[in-house]
mmCIF file of C-alpha atoms and ligand atoms in Angstrom:
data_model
loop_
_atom_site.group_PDB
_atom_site.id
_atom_site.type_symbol
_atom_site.label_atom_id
_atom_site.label_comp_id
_atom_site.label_asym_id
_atom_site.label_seq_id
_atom_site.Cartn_x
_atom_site.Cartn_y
_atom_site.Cartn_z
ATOM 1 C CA UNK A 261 82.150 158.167 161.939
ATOM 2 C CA UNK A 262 79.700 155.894 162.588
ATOM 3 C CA UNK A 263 79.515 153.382 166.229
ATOM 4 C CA UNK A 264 78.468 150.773 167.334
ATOM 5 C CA UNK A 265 77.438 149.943 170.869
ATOM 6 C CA UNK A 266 80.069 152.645 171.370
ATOM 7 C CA UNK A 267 83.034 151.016 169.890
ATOM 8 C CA UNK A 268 84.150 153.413 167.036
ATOM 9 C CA UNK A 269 84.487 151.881 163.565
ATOM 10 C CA UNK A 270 87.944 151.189 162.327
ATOM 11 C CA UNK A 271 89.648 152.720 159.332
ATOM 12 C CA UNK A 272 89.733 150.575 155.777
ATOM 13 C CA UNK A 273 92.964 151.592 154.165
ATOM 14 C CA UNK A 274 94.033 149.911 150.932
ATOM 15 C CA UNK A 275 97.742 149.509 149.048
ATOM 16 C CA UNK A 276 97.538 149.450 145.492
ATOM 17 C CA UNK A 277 100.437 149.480 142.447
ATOM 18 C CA UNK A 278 101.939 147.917 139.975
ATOM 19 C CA UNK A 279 103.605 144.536 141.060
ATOM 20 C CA UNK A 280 106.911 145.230 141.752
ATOM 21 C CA UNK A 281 106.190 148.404 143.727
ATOM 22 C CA UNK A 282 107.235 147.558 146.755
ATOM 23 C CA UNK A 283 103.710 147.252 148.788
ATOM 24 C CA UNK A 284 103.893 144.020 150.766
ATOM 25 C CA UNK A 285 107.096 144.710 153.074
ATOM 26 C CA UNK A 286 105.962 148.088 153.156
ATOM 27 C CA UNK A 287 102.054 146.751 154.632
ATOM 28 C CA UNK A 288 103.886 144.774 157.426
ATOM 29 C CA UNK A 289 105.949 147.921 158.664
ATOM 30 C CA UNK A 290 102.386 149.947 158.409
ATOM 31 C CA UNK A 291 100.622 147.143 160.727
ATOM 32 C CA UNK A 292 103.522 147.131 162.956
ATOM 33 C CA UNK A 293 103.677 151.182 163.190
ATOM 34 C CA UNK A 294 99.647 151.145 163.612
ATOM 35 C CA UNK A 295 99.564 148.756 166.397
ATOM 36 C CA UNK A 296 102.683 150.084 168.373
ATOM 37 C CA UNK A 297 100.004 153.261 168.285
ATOM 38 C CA UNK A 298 97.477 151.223 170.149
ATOM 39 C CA UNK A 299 95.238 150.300 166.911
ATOM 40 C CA UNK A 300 93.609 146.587 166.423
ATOM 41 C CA UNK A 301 94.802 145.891 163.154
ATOM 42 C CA UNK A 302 94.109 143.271 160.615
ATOM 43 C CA UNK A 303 95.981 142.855 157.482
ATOM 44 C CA UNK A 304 94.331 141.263 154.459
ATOM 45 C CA UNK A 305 95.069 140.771 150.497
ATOM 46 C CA UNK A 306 93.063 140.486 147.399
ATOM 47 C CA UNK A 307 92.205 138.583 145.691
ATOM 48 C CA UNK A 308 92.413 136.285 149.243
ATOM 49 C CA UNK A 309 91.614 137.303 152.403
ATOM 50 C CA UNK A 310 89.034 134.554 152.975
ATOM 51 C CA UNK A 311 89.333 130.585 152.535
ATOM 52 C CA UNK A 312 87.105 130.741 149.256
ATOM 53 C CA UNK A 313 89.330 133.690 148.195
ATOM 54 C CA UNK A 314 92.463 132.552 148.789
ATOM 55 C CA UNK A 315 91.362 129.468 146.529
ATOM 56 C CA UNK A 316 89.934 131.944 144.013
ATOM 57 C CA UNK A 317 93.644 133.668 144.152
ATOM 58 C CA UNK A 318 95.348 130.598 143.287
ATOM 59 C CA UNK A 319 92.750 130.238 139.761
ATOM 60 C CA UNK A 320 93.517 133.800 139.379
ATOM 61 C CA UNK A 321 97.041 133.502 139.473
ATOM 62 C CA UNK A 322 97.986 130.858 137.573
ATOM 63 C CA UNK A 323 95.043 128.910 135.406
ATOM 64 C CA UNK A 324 93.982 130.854 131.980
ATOM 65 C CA UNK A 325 90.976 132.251 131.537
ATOM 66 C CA UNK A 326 89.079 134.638 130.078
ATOM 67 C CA UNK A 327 89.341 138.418 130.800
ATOM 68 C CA UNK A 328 85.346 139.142 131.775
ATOM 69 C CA UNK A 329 85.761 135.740 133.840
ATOM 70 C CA UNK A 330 89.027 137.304 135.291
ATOM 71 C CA UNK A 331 86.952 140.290 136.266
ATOM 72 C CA UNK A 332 83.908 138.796 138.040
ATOM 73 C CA UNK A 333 85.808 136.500 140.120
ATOM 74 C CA UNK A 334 88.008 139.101 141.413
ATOM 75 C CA UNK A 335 84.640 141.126 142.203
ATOM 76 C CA UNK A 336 82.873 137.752 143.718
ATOM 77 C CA UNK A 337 86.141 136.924 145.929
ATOM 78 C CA UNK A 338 85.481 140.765 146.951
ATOM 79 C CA UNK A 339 81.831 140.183 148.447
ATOM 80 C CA UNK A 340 82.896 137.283 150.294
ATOM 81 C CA UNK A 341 85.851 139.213 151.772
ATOM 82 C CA UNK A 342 83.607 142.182 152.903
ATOM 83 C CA UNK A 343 81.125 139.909 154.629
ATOM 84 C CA UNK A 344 83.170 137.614 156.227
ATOM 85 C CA UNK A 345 86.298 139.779 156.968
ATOM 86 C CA UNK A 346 86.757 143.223 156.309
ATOM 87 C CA UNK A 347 82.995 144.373 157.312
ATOM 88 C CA UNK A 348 83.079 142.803 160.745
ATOM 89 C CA UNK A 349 86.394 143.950 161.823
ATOM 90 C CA UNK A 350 85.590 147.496 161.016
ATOM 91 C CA UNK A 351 82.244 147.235 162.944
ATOM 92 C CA UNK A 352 84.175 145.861 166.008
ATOM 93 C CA UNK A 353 86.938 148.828 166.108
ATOM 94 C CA UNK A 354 90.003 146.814 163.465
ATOM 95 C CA UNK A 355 91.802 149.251 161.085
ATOM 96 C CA UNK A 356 91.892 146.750 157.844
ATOM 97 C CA UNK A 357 94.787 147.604 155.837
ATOM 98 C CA UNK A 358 94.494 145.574 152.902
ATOM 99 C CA UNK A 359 96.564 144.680 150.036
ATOM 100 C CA UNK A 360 94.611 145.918 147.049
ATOM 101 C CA UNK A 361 91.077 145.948 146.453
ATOM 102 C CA UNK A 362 89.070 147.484 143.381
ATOM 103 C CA UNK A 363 91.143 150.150 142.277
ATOM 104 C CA UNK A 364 93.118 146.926 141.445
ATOM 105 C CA UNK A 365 90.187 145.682 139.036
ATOM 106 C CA UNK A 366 90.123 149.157 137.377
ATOM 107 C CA UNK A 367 94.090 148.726 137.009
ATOM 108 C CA UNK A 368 94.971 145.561 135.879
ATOM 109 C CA UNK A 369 91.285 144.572 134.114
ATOM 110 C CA UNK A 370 89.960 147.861 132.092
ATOM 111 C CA UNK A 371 94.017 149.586 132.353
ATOM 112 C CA UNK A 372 96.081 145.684 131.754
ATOM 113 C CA UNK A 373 93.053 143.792 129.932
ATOM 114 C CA UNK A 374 91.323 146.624 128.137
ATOM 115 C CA UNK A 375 87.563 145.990 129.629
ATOM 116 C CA UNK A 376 85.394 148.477 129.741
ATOM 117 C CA UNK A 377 85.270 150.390 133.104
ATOM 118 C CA UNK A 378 81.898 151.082 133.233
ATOM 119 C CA UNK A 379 81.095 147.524 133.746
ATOM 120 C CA UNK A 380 82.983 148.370 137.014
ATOM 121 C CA UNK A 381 81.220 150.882 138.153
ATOM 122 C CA UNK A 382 78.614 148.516 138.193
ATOM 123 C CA UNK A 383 80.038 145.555 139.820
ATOM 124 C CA UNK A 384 81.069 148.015 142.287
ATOM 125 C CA UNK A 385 77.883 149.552 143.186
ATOM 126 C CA UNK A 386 76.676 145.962 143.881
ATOM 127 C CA UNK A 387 79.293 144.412 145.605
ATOM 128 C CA UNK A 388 80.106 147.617 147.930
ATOM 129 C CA UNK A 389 78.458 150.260 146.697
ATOM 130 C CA UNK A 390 77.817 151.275 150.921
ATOM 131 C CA UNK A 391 81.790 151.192 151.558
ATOM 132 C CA UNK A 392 85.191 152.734 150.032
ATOM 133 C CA UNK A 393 88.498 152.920 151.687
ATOM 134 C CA UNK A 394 89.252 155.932 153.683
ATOM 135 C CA UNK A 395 92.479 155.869 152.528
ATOM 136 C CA UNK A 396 94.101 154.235 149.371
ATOM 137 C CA UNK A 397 98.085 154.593 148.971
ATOM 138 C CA UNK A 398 98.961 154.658 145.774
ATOM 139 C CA UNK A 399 102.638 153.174 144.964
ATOM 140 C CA UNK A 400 103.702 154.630 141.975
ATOM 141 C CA UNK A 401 106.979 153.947 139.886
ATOM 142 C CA UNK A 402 107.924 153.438 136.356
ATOM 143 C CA UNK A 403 107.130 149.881 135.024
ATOM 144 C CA UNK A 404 110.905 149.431 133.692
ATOM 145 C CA UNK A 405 111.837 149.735 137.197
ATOM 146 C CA UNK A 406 109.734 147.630 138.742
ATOM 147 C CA UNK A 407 110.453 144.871 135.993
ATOM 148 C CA UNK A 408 113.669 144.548 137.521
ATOM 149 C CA UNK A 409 113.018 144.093 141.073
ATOM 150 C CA UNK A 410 110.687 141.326 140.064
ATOM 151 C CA UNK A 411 113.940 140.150 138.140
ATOM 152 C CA UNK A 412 115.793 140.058 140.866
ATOM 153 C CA UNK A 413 113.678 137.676 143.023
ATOM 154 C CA UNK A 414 114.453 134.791 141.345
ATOM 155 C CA UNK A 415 110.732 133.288 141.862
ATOM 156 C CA UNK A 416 108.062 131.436 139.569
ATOM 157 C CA UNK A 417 106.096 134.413 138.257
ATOM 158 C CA UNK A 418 102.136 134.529 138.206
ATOM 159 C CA UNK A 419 100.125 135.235 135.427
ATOM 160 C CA UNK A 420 100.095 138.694 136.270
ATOM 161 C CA UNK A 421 103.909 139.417 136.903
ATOM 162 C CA UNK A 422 104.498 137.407 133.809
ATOM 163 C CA UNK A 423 103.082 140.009 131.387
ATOM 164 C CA UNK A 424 104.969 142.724 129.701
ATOM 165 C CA UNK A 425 106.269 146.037 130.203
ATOM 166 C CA UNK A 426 103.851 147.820 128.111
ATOM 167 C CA UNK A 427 100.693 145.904 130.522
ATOM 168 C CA UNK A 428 102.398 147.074 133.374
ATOM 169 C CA UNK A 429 102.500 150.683 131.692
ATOM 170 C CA UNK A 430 98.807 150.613 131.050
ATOM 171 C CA UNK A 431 97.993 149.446 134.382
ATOM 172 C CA UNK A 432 100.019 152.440 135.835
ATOM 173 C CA UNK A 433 98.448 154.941 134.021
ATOM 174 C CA UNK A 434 95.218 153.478 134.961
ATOM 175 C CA UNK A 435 96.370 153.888 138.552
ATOM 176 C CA UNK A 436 97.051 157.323 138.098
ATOM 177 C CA UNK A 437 93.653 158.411 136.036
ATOM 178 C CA UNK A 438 91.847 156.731 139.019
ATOM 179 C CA UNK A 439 94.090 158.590 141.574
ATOM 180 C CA UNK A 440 93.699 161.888 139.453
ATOM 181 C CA UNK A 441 89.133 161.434 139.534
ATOM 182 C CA UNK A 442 89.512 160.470 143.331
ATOM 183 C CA UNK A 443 92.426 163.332 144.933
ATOM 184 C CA UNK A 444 90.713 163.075 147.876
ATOM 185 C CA UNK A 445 90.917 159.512 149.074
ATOM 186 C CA UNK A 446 94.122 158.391 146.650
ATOM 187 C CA UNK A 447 97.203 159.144 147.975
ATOM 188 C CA UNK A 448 100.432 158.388 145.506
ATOM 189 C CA UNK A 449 103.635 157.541 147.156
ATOM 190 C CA UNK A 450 106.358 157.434 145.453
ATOM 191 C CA UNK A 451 107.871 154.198 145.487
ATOM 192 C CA UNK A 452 110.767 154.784 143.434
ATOM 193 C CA UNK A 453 112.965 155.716 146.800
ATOM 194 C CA UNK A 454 114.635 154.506 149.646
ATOM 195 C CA UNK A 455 112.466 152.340 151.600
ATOM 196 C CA UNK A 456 112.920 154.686 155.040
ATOM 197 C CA UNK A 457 111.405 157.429 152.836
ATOM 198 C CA UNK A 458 108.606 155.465 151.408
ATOM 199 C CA UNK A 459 107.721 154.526 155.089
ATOM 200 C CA UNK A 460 107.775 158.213 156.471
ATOM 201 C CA UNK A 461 105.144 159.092 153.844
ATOM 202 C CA UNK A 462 103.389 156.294 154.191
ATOM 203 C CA UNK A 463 102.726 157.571 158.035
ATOM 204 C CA UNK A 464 102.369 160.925 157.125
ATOM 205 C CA UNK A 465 100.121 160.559 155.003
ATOM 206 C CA UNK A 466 98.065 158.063 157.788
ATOM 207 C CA UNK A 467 98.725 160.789 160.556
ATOM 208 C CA UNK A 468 97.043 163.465 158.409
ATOM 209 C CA UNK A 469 94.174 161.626 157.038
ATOM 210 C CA UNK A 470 93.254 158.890 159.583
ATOM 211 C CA UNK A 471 94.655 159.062 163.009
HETATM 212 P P1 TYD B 552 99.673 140.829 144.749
HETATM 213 O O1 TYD B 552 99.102 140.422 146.055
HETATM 214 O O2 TYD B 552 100.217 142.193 144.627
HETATM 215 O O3 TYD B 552 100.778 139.793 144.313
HETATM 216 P P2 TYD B 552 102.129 139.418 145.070
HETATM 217 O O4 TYD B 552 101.774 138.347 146.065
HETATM 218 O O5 TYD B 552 102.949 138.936 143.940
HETATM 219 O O6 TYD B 552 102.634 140.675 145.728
HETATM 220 O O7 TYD B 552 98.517 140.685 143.649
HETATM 221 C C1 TYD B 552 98.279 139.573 142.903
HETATM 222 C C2 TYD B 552 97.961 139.960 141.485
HETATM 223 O O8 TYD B 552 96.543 140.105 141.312
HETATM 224 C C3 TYD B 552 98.594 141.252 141.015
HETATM 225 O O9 TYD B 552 99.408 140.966 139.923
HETATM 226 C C4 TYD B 552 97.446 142.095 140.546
HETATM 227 C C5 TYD B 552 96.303 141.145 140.378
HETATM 228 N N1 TYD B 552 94.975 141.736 140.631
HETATM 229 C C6 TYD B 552 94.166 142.067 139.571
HETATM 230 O O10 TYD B 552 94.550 141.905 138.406
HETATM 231 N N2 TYD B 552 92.926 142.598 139.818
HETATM 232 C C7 TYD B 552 92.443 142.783 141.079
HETATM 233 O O11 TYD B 552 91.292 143.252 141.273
HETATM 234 C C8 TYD B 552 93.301 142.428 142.181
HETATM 235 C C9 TYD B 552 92.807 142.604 143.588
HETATM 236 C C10 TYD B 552 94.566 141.913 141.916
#
Protein backbone atom coordinates (compact mmCIF):
# COMPACT_ATOMS: atom_id res chain seq x y z
CA UNK A 1 0.00 0.00 0.00
CA UNK A 2 1.33 2.98 -0.98
CA UNK A 3 1.02 6.74 1.34
CA UNK A 4 1.03 9.75 1.10
CA UNK A 5 2.18 12.32 3.61
CA UNK A 6 1.06 9.43 5.81
CA UNK A 7 -2.52 9.20 4.91
CA UNK A 8 -2.96 5.58 3.55
CA UNK A 9 -4.48 5.25 0.07
CA UNK A 10 -8.05 4.19 -0.14
CA UNK A 11 -9.41 1.05 -1.73
CA UNK A 12 -10.98 1.27 -5.57
CA UNK A 13 -13.69 -1.32 -5.61
CA UNK A 14 -15.88 -1.66 -8.69
CA UNK A 15 -19.66 -3.32 -9.30
CA UNK A 16 -20.09 -4.76 -12.53
CA UNK A 17 -23.16 -7.04 -14.28
CA UNK A 18 -25.56 -7.29 -16.51
CA UNK A 19 -28.30 -4.50 -16.16
CA UNK A 20 -30.84 -5.84 -14.24
CA UNK A 21 -28.53 -7.42 -11.66
CA UNK A 22 -29.32 -5.72 -8.93
CA UNK A 23 -25.98 -3.45 -8.37
CA UNK A 24 -27.19 0.08 -7.65
CA UNK A 25 -29.37 -0.52 -4.34
CA UNK A 26 -26.92 -2.96 -3.50
CA UNK A 27 -23.76 0.05 -3.90
CA UNK A 28 -25.78 2.35 -1.50
CA UNK A 29 -26.08 -0.41 1.32
CA UNK A 30 -22.09 -1.09 0.63
CA UNK A 31 -21.33 2.84 1.16
CA UNK A 32 -23.55 2.90 4.07
CA UNK A 33 -21.94 -0.46 5.69
CA UNK A 34 -18.29 1.05 4.75
CA UNK A 35 -18.77 4.30 6.38
CA UNK A 36 -20.67 3.05 9.58
CA UNK A 37 -16.95 1.19 9.71
CA UNK A 38 -15.26 4.53 9.86
CA UNK A 39 -14.18 4.61 5.96
CA UNK A 40 -14.38 8.04 3.76
CA UNK A 41 -16.27 6.81 1.02
CA UNK A 42 -17.18 8.13 -2.34
CA UNK A 43 -19.53 6.52 -4.65
CA UNK A 44 -19.23 7.06 -8.39
CA UNK A 45 -20.74 5.51 -11.82
CA UNK A 46 -19.58 5.04 -15.30
CA UNK A 47 -19.90 6.17 -17.73
CA UNK A 48 -20.48 9.59 -15.30
CA UNK A 49 -18.82 10.36 -12.42
CA UNK A 50 -17.59 13.75 -13.67
CA UNK A 51 -19.61 16.80 -15.30
CA UNK A 52 -18.09 15.95 -18.86
CA UNK A 53 -19.00 12.30 -18.09
CA UNK A 54 -22.18 12.51 -16.94
CA UNK A 55 -22.87 14.47 -20.33
CA UNK A 56 -20.96 11.75 -22.19
CA UNK A 57 -23.52 9.17 -20.29
CA UNK A 58 -26.48 10.83 -21.54
CA UNK A 59 -24.89 10.43 -25.62
CA UNK A 60 -24.13 7.02 -24.51
CA UNK A 61 -27.38 6.18 -23.39
CA UNK A 62 -29.65 7.28 -25.66
CA UNK A 63 -28.20 8.91 -29.18
CA UNK A 64 -27.00 6.12 -31.90
CA UNK A 65 -23.80 5.71 -32.78
CA UNK A 66 -21.33 3.67 -33.88
CA UNK A 67 -19.85 0.72 -31.89
CA UNK A 68 -15.82 1.82 -32.07
CA UNK A 69 -17.30 5.45 -31.25
CA UNK A 70 -19.31 3.72 -28.39
CA UNK A 71 -16.04 2.30 -27.19
CA UNK A 72 -13.67 5.30 -27.10
CA UNK A 73 -15.99 7.53 -25.42
CA UNK A 74 -16.64 5.21 -22.70
CA UNK A 75 -12.65 4.92 -22.40
CA UNK A 76 -12.26 8.99 -22.76
CA UNK A 77 -15.16 9.61 -20.03
CA UNK A 78 -12.78 7.03 -18.05
CA UNK A 79 -9.53 9.34 -18.10
CA UNK A 80 -11.40 12.25 -17.10
CA UNK A 81 -12.98 10.32 -14.19
CA UNK A 82 -9.54 9.04 -12.91
CA UNK A 83 -8.01 12.49 -12.95
CA UNK A 84 -10.54 14.47 -11.65
CA UNK A 85 -12.29 11.97 -9.25
CA UNK A 86 -11.35 8.64 -8.53
CA UNK A 87 -7.35 9.31 -8.47
CA UNK A 88 -7.53 12.10 -5.93
CA UNK A 89 -9.82 10.55 -3.52
CA UNK A 90 -7.73 7.47 -3.30
CA UNK A 91 -4.55 9.60 -2.76
CA UNK A 92 -6.35 11.48 0.11
CA UNK A 93 -7.54 8.14 2.09
CA UNK A 94 -11.55 7.71 0.06
CA UNK A 95 -12.51 4.04 -0.65
CA UNK A 96 -14.18 4.70 -4.33
CA UNK A 97 -16.73 2.18 -4.89
CA UNK A 98 -17.81 2.70 -8.26
CA UNK A 99 -20.50 1.54 -10.43
CA UNK A 100 -18.72 -0.18 -13.29
CA UNK A 101 -15.66 0.67 -14.94
CA UNK A 102 -13.72 -1.32 -17.79
CA UNK A 103 -14.62 -4.71 -17.20
CA UNK A 104 -17.88 -2.99 -18.39
CA UNK A 105 -16.19 -2.06 -21.88
CA UNK A 106 -14.93 -5.69 -22.20
CA UNK A 107 -18.71 -6.75 -21.39
CA UNK A 108 -21.02 -4.87 -23.17
CA UNK A 109 -18.44 -3.63 -26.26
CA UNK A 110 -16.20 -6.85 -27.36
CA UNK A 111 -19.04 -9.49 -25.25
CA UNK A 112 -22.63 -7.12 -26.43
CA UNK A 113 -21.03 -5.36 -29.65
CA UNK A 114 -18.58 -7.97 -30.84
CA UNK A 115 -15.25 -5.59 -30.95
CA UNK A 116 -12.25 -6.94 -30.71
CA UNK A 117 -10.78 -7.04 -27.13
CA UNK A 118 -7.46 -6.49 -27.87
CA UNK A 119 -8.17 -3.01 -28.87
CA UNK A 120 -8.96 -2.90 -25.08
CA UNK A 121 -6.14 -3.96 -23.80
CA UNK A 122 -4.81 -1.12 -25.40
CA UNK A 123 -7.07 1.63 -24.50
CA UNK A 124 -6.54 0.31 -21.16
CA UNK A 125 -2.91 0.43 -20.87
CA UNK A 126 -3.23 4.13 -21.85
CA UNK A 127 -5.94 5.35 -20.00
CA UNK A 128 -4.93 3.41 -16.61
CA UNK A 129 -2.54 1.18 -17.34
CA UNK A 130 -0.85 2.37 -13.47
CA UNK A 131 -4.33 1.45 -11.65
CA UNK A 132 -6.95 -1.60 -11.39
CA UNK A 133 -9.55 -2.09 -8.79
CA UNK A 134 -8.62 -3.99 -5.77
CA UNK A 135 -11.71 -5.47 -5.77
CA UNK A 136 -14.37 -6.00 -8.60
CA UNK A 137 -17.83 -7.74 -7.55
CA UNK A 138 -19.11 -9.47 -10.07
CA UNK A 139 -23.14 -9.75 -10.10
CA UNK A 140 -23.96 -12.62 -11.92
CA UNK A 141 -27.51 -14.01 -12.94
CA UNK A 142 -29.15 -15.42 -15.93
CA UNK A 143 -30.16 -12.76 -18.56
CA UNK A 144 -33.94 -14.17 -18.68
CA UNK A 145 -34.06 -13.19 -15.17
CA UNK A 146 -32.83 -10.07 -15.19
CA UNK A 147 -35.09 -9.18 -18.32
CA UNK A 148 -37.84 -9.27 -16.04
CA UNK A 149 -36.87 -7.13 -13.26
CA UNK A 150 -36.13 -4.50 -15.84
CA UNK A 151 -39.84 -5.39 -16.89
CA UNK A 152 -41.09 -4.71 -13.91
CA UNK A 153 -39.86 -1.09 -13.48
CA UNK A 154 -42.04 0.35 -15.69
CA UNK A 155 -39.28 3.03 -16.94
CA UNK A 156 -38.06 4.44 -20.45
CA UNK A 157 -35.26 1.99 -21.24
CA UNK A 158 -31.69 3.14 -22.52
CA UNK A 159 -30.05 1.98 -25.39
CA UNK A 160 -28.43 -0.56 -23.49
CA UNK A 161 -31.41 -2.11 -21.46
CA UNK A 162 -33.29 -1.95 -24.68
CA UNK A 163 -31.33 -4.75 -26.41
CA UNK A 164 -32.14 -8.37 -26.38
CA UNK A 165 -31.81 -11.35 -24.40
CA UNK A 166 -29.24 -12.99 -26.43
CA UNK A 167 -26.84 -9.32 -25.96
CA UNK A 168 -27.40 -9.60 -22.49
CA UNK A 169 -26.24 -13.41 -22.73
CA UNK A 170 -23.08 -12.45 -24.51
CA UNK A 171 -22.31 -9.75 -22.22
CA UNK A 172 -22.61 -12.28 -19.27
CA UNK A 173 -20.45 -14.68 -20.54
CA UNK A 174 -18.03 -12.00 -21.24
CA UNK A 175 -18.30 -11.15 -17.56
CA UNK A 176 -17.53 -14.46 -16.58
CA UNK A 177 -14.38 -15.18 -19.13
CA UNK A 178 -12.99 -11.89 -17.64
CA UNK A 179 -13.79 -13.06 -14.03
CA UNK A 180 -12.39 -16.63 -14.92
CA UNK A 181 -8.50 -14.76 -16.47
CA UNK A 182 -8.62 -12.41 -13.32
CA UNK A 183 -9.75 -15.05 -10.00
CA UNK A 184 -7.85 -13.00 -8.03
CA UNK A 185 -9.34 -9.55 -8.11
CA UNK A 186 -13.07 -10.69 -9.60
CA UNK A 187 -15.28 -11.73 -7.18
CA UNK A 188 -18.88 -13.20 -8.58
CA UNK A 189 -21.83 -12.79 -6.37
CA UNK A 190 -24.58 -14.31 -7.04
CA UNK A 191 -27.29 -12.06 -7.61
CA UNK A 192 -29.96 -14.37 -8.30
CA UNK A 193 -30.97 -14.39 -4.30
CA UNK A 194 -32.51 -12.66 -1.65
CA UNK A 195 -31.17 -9.30 -1.35
CA UNK A 196 -30.02 -9.91 2.63
CA UNK A 197 -27.87 -12.70 1.12
CA UNK A 198 -26.44 -10.77 -1.71
CA UNK A 199 -25.45 -8.10 0.95
CA UNK A 200 -23.71 -10.61 3.43
CA UNK A 201 -21.42 -11.66 0.55
CA UNK A 202 -20.99 -8.59 -0.65
CA UNK A 203 -19.23 -7.78 2.97
CA UNK A 204 -17.64 -10.88 3.18
CA UNK A 205 -16.14 -10.78 0.46
CA UNK A 206 -14.90 -6.81 1.42
CA UNK A 207 -13.89 -8.11 5.00
CA UNK A 208 -11.61 -10.75 3.46
CA UNK A 209 -10.05 -8.89 0.70
CA UNK A 210 -9.97 -5.18 1.73
CA UNK A 211 -10.59 -4.28 5.28
P1 LIG B 1 -25.76 1.48 -15.41
O1 LIG B 1 -25.21 2.58 -14.57
O2 LIG B 1 -25.69 0.11 -14.88
O3 LIG B 1 -27.25 1.81 -15.78
P2 LIG B 1 -28.49 2.03 -14.81
O4 LIG B 1 -28.47 3.47 -14.40
O5 LIG B 1 -29.61 1.68 -15.70
O6 LIG B 1 -28.30 1.09 -13.64
O7 LIG B 1 -24.97 1.49 -16.80
C1 LIG B 1 -25.35 2.18 -17.91
C2 LIG B 1 -25.14 1.34 -19.14
O8 LIG B 1 -23.84 1.59 -19.70
C3 LIG B 1 -25.23 -0.16 -18.91
O9 LIG B 1 -26.25 -0.65 -19.72
C4 LIG B 1 -23.93 -0.70 -19.41
C5 LIG B 1 -23.34 0.39 -20.25
N1 LIG B 1 -21.86 0.42 -20.26
C6 LIG B 1 -21.17 -0.06 -21.34
O10 LIG B 1 -21.78 -0.55 -22.31
N2 LIG B 1 -19.80 0.00 -21.35
C7 LIG B 1 -19.09 0.55 -20.32
O11 LIG B 1 -17.83 0.61 -20.36
C8 LIG B 1 -19.82 1.05 -19.19
C9 LIG B 1 -19.08 1.68 -18.05
C10 LIG B 1 -21.21 0.97 -19.19
Amino acid sequence: MTENHGTPRGRFITFEGIDGAGKSSHIKATAEWLRARGRPVLATREPGGTPLGEMLRELLLHQRMHRETEALLMFAGRREHLVQVIEPALERGDWVICDRFSDATYAYQSGGRGLDQAKFAQLEEWVHAHLQPDLTLLFDLPAGIARRRIAAQARDLDRFEQEQADFHERVRLAYLDRAAAAPQRIHLIDADQAPEIVMKRIEETIAIHCL
